[in-house]
Short mmCIF file of C-alpha atoms in Angstrom, two decimals:
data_model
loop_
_atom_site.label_atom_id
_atom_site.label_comp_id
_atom_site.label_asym_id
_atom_site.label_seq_id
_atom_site.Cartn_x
_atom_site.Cartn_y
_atom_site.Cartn_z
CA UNK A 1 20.00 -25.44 160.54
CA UNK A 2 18.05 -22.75 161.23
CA UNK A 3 15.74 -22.69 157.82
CA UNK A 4 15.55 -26.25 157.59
CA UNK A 5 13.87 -27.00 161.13
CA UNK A 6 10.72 -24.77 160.02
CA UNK A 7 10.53 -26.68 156.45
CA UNK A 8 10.69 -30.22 158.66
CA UNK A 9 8.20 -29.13 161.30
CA UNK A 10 6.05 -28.05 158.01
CA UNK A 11 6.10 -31.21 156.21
CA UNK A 12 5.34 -32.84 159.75
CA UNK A 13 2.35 -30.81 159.97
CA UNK A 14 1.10 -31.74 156.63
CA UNK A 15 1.10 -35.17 157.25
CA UNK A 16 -1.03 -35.00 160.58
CA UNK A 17 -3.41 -33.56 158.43
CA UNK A 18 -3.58 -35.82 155.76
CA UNK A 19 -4.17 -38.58 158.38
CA UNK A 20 -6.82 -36.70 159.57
CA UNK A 21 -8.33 -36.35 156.13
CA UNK A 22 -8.12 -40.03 155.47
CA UNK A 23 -9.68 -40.60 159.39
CA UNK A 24 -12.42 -38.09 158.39
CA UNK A 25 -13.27 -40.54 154.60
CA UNK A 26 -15.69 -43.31 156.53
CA UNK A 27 -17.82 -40.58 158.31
CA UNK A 28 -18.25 -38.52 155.01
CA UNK A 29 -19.64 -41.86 152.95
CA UNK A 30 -21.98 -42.88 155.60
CA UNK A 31 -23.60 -39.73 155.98
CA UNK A 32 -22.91 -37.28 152.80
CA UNK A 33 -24.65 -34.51 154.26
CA UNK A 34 -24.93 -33.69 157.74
CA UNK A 35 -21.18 -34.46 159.07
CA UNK A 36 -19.50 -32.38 156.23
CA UNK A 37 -20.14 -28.68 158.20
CA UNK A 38 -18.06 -31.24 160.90
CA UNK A 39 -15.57 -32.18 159.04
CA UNK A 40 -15.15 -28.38 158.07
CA UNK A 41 -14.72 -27.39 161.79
CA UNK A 42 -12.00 -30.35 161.96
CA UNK A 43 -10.22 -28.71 159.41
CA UNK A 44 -10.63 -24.59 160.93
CA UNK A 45 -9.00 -26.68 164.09
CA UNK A 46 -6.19 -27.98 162.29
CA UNK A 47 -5.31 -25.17 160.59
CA UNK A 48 -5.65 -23.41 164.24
CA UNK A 49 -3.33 -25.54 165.87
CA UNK A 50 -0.65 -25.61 163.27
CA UNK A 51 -0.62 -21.95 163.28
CA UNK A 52 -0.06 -21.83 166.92
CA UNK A 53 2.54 -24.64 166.70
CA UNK A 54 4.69 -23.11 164.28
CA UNK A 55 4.38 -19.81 166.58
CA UNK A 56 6.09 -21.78 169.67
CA UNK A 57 8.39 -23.11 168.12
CA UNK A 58 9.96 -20.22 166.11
CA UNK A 59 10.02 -18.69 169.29
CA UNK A 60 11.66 -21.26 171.08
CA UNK A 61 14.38 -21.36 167.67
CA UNK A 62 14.99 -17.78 169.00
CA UNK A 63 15.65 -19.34 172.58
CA UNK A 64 18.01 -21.19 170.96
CA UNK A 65 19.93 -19.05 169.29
CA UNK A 66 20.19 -16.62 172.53
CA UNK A 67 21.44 -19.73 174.48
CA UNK A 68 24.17 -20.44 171.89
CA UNK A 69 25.40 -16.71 171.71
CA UNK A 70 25.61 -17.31 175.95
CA UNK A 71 26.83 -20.13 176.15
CA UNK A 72 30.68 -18.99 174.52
CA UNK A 73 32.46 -18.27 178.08
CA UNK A 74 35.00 -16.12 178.43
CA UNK A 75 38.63 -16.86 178.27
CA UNK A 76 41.88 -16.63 180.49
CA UNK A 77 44.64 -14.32 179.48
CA UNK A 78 47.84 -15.51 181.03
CA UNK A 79 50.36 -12.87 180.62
CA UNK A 80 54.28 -15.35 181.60
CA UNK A 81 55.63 -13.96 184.54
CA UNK A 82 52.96 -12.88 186.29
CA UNK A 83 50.76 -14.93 188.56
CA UNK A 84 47.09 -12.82 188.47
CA UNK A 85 45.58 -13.75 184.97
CA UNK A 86 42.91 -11.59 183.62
CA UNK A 87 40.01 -13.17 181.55
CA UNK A 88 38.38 -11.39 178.12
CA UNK A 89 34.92 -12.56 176.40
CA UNK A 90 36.35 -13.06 172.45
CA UNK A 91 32.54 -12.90 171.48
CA UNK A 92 32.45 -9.18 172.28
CA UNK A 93 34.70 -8.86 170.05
CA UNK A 94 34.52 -8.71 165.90
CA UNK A 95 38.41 -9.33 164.67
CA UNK A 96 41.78 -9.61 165.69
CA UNK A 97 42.52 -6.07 165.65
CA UNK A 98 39.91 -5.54 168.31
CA UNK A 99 41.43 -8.44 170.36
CA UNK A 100 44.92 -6.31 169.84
CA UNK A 101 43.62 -3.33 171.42
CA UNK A 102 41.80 -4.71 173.79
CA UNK A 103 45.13 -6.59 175.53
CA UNK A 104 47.18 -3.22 174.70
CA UNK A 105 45.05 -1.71 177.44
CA UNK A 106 45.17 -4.33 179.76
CA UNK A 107 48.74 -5.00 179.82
CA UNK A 108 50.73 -1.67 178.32
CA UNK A 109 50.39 1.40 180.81
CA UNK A 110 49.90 4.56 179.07
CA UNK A 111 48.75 2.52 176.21
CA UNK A 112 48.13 5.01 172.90
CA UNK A 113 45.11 4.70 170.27
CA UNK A 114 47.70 3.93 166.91
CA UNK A 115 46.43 2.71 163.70
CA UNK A 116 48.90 0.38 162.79
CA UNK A 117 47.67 -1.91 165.83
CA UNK A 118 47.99 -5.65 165.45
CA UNK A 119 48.23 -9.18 167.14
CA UNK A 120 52.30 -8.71 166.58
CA UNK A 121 52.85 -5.64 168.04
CA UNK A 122 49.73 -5.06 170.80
CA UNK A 123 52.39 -5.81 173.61
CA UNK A 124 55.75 -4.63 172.75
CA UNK A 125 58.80 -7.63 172.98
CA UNK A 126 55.64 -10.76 173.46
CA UNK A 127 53.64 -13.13 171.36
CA UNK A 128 50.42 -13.50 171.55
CA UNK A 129 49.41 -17.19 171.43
CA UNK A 130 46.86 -19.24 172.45
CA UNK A 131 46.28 -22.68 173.62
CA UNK A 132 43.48 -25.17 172.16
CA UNK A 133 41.41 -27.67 172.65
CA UNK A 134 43.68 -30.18 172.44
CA UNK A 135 46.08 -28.00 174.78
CA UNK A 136 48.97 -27.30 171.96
CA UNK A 137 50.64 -24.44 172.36
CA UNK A 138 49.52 -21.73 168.76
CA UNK A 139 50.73 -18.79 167.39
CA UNK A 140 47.25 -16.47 167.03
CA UNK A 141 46.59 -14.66 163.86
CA UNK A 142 46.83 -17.87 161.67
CA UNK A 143 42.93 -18.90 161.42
CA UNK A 144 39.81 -16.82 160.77
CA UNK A 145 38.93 -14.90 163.60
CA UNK A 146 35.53 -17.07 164.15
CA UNK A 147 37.17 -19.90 163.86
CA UNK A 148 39.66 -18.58 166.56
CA UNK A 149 36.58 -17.56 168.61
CA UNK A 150 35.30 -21.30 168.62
CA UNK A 151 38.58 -22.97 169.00
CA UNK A 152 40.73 -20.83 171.35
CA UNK A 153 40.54 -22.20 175.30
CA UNK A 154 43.23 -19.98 176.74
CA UNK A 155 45.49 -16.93 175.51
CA UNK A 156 49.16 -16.82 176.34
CA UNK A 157 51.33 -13.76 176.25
CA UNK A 158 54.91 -14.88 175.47
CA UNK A 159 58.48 -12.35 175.49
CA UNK A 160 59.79 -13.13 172.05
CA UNK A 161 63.05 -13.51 173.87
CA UNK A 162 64.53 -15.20 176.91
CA UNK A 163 62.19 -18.46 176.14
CA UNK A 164 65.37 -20.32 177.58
CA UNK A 165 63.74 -21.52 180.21
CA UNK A 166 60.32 -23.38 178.05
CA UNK A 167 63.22 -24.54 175.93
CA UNK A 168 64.86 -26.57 178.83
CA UNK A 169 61.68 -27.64 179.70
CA UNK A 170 60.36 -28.55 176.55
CA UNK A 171 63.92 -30.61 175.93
CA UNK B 1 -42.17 -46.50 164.20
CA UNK B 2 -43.01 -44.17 162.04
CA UNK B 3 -44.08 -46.84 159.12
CA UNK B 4 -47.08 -48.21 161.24
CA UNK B 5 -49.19 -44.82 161.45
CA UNK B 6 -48.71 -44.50 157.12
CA UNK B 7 -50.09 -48.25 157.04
CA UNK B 8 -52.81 -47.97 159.48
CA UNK B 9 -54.29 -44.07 157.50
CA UNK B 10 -54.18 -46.88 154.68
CA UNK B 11 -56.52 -49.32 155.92
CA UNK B 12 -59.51 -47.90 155.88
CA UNK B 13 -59.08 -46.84 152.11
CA UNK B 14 -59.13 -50.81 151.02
CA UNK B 15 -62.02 -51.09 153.06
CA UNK B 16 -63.55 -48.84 151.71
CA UNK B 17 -62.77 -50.32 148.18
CA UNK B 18 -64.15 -54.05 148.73
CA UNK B 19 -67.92 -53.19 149.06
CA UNK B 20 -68.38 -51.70 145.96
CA UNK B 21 -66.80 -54.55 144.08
CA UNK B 22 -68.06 -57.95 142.97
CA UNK B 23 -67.45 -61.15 144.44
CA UNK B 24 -65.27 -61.93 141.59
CA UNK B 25 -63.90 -58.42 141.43
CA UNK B 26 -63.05 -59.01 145.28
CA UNK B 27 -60.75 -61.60 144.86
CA UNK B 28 -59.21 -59.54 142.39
CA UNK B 29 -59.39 -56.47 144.76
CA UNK B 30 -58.11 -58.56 147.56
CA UNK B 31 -55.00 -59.60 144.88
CA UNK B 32 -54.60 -55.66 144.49
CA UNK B 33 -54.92 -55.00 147.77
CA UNK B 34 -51.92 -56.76 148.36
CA UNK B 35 -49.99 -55.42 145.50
CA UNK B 36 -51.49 -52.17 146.26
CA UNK B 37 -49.67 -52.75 150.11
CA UNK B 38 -46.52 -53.27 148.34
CA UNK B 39 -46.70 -50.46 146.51
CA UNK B 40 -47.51 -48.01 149.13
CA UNK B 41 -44.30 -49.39 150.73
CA UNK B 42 -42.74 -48.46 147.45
CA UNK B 43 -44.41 -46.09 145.85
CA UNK B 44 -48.19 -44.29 144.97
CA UNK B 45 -50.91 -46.06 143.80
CA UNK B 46 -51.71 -47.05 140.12
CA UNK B 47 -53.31 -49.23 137.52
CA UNK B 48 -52.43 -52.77 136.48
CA UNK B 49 -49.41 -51.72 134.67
CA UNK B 50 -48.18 -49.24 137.08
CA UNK B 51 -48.73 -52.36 139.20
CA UNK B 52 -46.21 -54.55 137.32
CA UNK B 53 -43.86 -51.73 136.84
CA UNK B 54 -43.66 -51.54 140.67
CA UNK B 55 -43.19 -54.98 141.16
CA UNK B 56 -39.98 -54.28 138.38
CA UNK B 57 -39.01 -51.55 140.82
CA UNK B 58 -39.05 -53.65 143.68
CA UNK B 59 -36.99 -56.12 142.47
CA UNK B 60 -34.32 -53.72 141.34
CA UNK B 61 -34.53 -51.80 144.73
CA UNK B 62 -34.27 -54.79 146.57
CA UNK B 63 -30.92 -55.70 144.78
CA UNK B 64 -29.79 -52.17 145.38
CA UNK B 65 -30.97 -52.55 149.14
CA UNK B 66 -27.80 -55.76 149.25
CA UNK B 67 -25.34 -53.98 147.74
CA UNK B 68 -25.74 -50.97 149.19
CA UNK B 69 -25.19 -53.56 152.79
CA UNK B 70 -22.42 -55.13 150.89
CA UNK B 71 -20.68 -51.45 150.10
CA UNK B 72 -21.36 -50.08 153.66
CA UNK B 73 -19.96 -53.74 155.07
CA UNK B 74 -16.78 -53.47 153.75
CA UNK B 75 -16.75 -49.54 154.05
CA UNK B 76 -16.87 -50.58 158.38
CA UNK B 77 -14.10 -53.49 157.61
CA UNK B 78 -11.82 -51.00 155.91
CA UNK B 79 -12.00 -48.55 159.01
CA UNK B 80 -9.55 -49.28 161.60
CA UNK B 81 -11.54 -47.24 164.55
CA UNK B 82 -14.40 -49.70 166.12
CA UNK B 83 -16.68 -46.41 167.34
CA UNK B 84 -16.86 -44.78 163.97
CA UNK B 85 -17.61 -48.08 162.83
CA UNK B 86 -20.72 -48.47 165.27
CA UNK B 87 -21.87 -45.17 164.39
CA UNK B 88 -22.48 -45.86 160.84
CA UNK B 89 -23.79 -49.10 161.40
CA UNK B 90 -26.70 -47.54 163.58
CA UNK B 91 -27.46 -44.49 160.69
CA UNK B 92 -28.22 -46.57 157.85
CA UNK B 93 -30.81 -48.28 159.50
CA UNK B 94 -32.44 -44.97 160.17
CA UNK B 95 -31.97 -43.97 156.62
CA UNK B 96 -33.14 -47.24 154.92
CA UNK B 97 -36.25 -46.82 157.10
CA UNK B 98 -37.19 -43.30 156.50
CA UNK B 99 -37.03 -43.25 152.85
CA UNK B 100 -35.93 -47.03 150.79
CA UNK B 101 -34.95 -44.24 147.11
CA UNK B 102 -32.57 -42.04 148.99
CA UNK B 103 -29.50 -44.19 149.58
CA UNK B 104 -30.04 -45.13 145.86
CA UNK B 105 -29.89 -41.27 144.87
CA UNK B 106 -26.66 -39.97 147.49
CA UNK B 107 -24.80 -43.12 147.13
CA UNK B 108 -22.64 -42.44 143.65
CA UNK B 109 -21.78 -38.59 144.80
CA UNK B 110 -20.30 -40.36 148.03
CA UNK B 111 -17.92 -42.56 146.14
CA UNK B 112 -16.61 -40.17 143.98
CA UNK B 113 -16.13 -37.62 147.04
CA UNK B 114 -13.73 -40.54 148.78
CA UNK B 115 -12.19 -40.86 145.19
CA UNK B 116 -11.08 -37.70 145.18
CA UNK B 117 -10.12 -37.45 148.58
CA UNK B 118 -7.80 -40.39 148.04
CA UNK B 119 -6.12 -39.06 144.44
CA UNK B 120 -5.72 -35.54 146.53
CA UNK B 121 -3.71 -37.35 149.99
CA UNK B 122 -1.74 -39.91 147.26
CA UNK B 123 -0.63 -36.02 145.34
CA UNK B 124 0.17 -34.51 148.61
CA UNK B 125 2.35 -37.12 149.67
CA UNK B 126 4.26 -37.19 146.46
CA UNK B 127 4.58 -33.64 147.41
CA UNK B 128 6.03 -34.05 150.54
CA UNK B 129 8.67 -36.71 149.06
CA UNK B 130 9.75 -34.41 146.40
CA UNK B 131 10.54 -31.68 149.05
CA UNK B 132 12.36 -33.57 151.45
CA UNK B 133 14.67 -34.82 148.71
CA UNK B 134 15.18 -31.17 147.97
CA UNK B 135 15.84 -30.09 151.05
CA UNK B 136 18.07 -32.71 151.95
CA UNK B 137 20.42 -31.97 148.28
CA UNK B 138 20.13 -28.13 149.94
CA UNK B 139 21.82 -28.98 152.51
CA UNK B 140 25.13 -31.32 151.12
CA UNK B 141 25.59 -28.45 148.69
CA UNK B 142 25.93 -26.06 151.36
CA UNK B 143 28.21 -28.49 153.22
CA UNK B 144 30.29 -28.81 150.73
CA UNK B 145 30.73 -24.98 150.04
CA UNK B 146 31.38 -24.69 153.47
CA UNK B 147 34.46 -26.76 153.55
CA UNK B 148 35.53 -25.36 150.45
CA UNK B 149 35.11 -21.89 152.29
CA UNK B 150 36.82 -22.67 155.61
CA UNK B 151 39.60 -24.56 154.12
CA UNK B 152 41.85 -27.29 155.75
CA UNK B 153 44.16 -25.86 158.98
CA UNK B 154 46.25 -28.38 160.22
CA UNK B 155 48.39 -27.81 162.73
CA UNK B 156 52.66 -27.48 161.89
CA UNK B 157 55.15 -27.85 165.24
CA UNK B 158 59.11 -26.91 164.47
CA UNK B 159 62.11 -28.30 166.58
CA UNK B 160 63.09 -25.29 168.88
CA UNK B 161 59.92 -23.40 168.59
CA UNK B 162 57.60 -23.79 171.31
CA UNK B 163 55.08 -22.36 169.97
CA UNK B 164 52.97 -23.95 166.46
CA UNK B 165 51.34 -22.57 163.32
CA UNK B 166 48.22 -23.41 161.68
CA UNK B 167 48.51 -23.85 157.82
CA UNK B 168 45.76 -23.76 155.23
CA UNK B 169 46.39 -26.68 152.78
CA UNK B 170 43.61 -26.06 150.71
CA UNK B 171 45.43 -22.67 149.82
CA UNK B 172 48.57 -24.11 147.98
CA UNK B 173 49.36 -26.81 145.27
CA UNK B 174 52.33 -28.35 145.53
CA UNK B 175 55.18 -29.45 147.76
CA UNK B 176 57.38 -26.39 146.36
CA UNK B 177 54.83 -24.19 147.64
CA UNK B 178 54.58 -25.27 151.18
CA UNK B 179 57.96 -25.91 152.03
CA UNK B 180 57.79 -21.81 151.14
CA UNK B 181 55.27 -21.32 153.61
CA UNK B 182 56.96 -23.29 156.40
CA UNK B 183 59.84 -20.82 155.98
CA UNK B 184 57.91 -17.96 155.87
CA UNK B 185 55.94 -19.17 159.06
CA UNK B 186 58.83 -20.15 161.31
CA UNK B 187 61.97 -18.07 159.89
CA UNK B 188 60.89 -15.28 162.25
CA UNK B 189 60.05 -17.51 165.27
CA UNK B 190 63.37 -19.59 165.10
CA UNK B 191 65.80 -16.48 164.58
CA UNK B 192 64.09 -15.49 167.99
CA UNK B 193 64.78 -18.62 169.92
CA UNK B 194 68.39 -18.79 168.27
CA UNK B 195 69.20 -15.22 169.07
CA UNK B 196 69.23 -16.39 172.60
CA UNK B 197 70.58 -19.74 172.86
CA UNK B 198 73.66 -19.42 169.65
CA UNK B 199 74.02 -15.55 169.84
CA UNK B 200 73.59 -15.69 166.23
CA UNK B 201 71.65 -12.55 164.98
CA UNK B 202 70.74 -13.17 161.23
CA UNK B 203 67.77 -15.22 159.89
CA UNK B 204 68.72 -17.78 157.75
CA UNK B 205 66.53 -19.51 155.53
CA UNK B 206 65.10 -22.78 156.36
CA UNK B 207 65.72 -24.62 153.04
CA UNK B 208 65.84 -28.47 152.24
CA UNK B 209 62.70 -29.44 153.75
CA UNK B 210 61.76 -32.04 150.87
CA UNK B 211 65.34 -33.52 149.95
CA UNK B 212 66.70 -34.24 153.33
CA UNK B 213 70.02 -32.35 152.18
CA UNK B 214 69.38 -29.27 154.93
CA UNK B 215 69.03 -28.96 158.43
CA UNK B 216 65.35 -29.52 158.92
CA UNK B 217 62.98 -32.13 157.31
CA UNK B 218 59.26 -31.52 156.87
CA UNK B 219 57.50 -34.92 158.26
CA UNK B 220 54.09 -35.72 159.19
CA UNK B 221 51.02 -37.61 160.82
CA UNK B 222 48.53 -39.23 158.25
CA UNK B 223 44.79 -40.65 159.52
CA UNK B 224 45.95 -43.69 161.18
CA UNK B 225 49.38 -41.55 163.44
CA UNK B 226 52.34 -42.84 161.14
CA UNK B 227 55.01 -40.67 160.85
CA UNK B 228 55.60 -40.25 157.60
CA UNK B 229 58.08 -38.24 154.98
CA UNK B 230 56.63 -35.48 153.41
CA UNK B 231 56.63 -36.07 149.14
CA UNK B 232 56.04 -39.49 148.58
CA UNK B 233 52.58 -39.50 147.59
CA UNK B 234 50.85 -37.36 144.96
CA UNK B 235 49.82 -33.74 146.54
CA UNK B 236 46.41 -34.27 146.81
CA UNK B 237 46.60 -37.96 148.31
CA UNK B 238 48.53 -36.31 150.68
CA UNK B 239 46.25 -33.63 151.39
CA UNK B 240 43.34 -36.76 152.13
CA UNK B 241 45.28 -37.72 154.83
CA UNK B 242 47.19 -35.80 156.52
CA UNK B 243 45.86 -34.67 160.00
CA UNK B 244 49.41 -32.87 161.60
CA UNK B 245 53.11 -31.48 160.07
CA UNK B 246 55.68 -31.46 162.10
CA UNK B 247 59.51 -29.68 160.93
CA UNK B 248 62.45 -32.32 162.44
CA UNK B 249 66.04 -31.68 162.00
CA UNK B 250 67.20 -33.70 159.72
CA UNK B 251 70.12 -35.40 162.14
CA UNK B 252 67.50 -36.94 164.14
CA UNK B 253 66.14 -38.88 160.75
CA UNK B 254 69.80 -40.48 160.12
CA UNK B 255 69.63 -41.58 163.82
CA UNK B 256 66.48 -42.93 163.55
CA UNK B 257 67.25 -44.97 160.21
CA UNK B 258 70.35 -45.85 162.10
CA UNK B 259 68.77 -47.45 164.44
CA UNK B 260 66.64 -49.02 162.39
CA UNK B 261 69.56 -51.18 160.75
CA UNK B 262 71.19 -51.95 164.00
CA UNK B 263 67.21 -53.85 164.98
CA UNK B 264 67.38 -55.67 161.56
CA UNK B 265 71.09 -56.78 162.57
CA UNK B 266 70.06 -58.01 165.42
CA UNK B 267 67.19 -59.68 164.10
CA UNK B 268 69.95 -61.74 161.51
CA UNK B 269 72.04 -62.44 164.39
#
């Protein structure tokens, strides 16, 4: 999206000055030699004009882009069983490991730096799963961790065991 | 207003002319006065054939006069902006006064200039069409990689297991192959649930998916939300249209046909 705007706003700018050209034709035949130093300037103020166009708007592109980056909010971590819920920005973050860690230190006291750190094993006896926009219930780890990033609404913490009770519920 | 001073400095030269003649001679002067008037509009003074030569010029300057109207006439019906249009009918007047030869001279340079100006905005705009297209093929291709890229996740839900798996179809080829995956995803998940509610330790295999003969059936949602068996269709039709997979146990299908018969029965009855 972000090359082809420039190529558009281009092509846009070529054809304002092609109608100018053709505006310019009936001056140039009724008087070949004075009004072409004219015409000239007309053209210096074109060229001006586009140049400061395109200038605006590639900085407004930039705008943009700053606004999308902002615009991700952060997201609820809901750990079951407790009532406070904590909240973690998944854009600060680069992959799933880094995700892992990051809820290892919010939720495991006297948490240890390990290698071997992921989604399955960040919070010893839970699941880490996360609910989308259409509000079902998803096991994380499964998609790309962008695509997690744009799809992921809320993050659920889950004991493996003792899910009697959603099972009742569920039923 | 300036034509009237060149014609009065004139005068006094035929004046000076018609004493020295002959009556005879006068009227002949008087003729070439008048001829000589015409040609000082035209041109410089001369002899009897110079005199019929500019006669031949005025003709042919008069008929370039018209069309050079003519051409700036429909140059002003051509433009589209009325004050443009006002502004060139006020300069040739000035120019036709001032000197009759130089439209004549700067006209063909003119036409050609517009020529060109028209072949160069006509190439331009061909330009323009060509890149467009280009930019727009740019684009599906990169579309289309995409997809290929990101493959297709739909979602897969299990009887028992709260929570669901995302599954990339685009990854496998055949029925065989994802009834493997469905296992692999939700073997773990269900020996968790079961560990609980049967006191059953072991993971056993979820097998049967396609043939109905085990405990779970793989089912699912196509584009317009039937529920529908999974392995009727050819793998990739199913691919097309499936949107969601869902893992049933296989008792509730028998129920459901069941019931099924007992609305037809009804129906006979």
């Amino acid at each position: 999206m972000n090359s082809f705007e420039p190529q558009s706003q281009d092509s846009l700018q070529r054809r304002f000055h092609q109608d100018n050209s053709t505006t310019q034709q009936p001056r140039d035949t009724t008087t070949p030699f004075i009004p072409k130093p004219a015409s000239k300037n007309h053209n210096n103020s074109n060229s001006s004009s586009g140049a400061a166009g395109r200038s605006f708007q590639g900085f407004g592109l930039n705008v943009e882009d700053d606004l999308v980056s902002s615009v991700v909010p952060p997201v609820t971590v809901v750990l079951e069983g407790r009532s406070i819920c904590q909240r973690i920005s998944l854009d600060k973050h680069g992959s799933y490991q880094s995700l892992a860690s990051a809820l290892r230190q919010m939720f495991v006291d006297g948490a240890d730096s390990t290698d071997d750190l992921d989604l399955s094993n960040a919070i010893p006896g839970h699941l880490i799963a996360y609910e989308d926009m259409e509000n079902d219930l998803l096991l994380a780890g499964d998609l790309t961790w962008k695509d997690f990033v744009r799809v992921a609404k809320r993050i659920r913490i889950l004991p493996v065991k003792g899910n009697t009770r959603q099972v009742k519920r569920n039923e | 207003m300036e034509g009237c001073p060149r014609n009065r400095e004139i005068g006094p030269k035929l004046l000076d002319l018609i004493p020295q003649g002959r009556k005879w001679y006068q009227e002949d002067k008087n003729n070439t006065d008048q001829e000589k008037k015409l040609e000082l509009r035209l041109g410089p003074p001369g002899g009897d054939e110079e005199d019929h030569s500019a006669i031949k010029k005025k003709n042919t300057e008069i008929r370039n006069i018209k069309k050079e109207t003519e051409d700036k006439s429909f140059h002003c019906f051509n433009g589209n902006h009325f004050s443009p249009s006002n502004k060139t009918t006020s300069v040739p007047h000035i120019s036709q006064k001032r000197t009759a030869p130089g439209p004549v001279v700067g006209w063909p340079p003119v036409r050609s200039f517009r020529k060109n100006l028209a072949s160069t905005s006509s190439s331009k705009l061909g330009n323009e069409s060509s890149h467009g297209g280009q930019i727009n093929k740019s684009d599906d291709g990169e579309k289309q990689v995409e997809t290929k890229k990101e493959g297709m996740f739909v979602k897969i839900n299990m009887d028992g297991v709260p929570i669901g798996r995302k599954v990339d179809l685009n990854a496998y080829n055949s029925y065989e192959q994802l009834s493997f995956v469905v296992d692999k995803l939700f073997r773990g998940l269900l020996a968790a649930q079961r560990d609980i509610s049967d006191g059953q330790g072991e993971e056993k295999p979820i097998i049967g998916l396609l043939d109905g003969k085990g405990e779970f059936t793989l089912t699912y949602e196509d584009n317009e939300g039937d529920k529908m068996l999974v392995g009727d269709v050819p793998w990739q039709m199913f691919v097309s249209s499936v949107k969601r997979l869902r893992v049933i146990k296989s008792s509730e299908i028998s129920s459901a046909l069941t019931f099924g018969c007992s609305k037809q029965e009804k129906m006979m009855h």
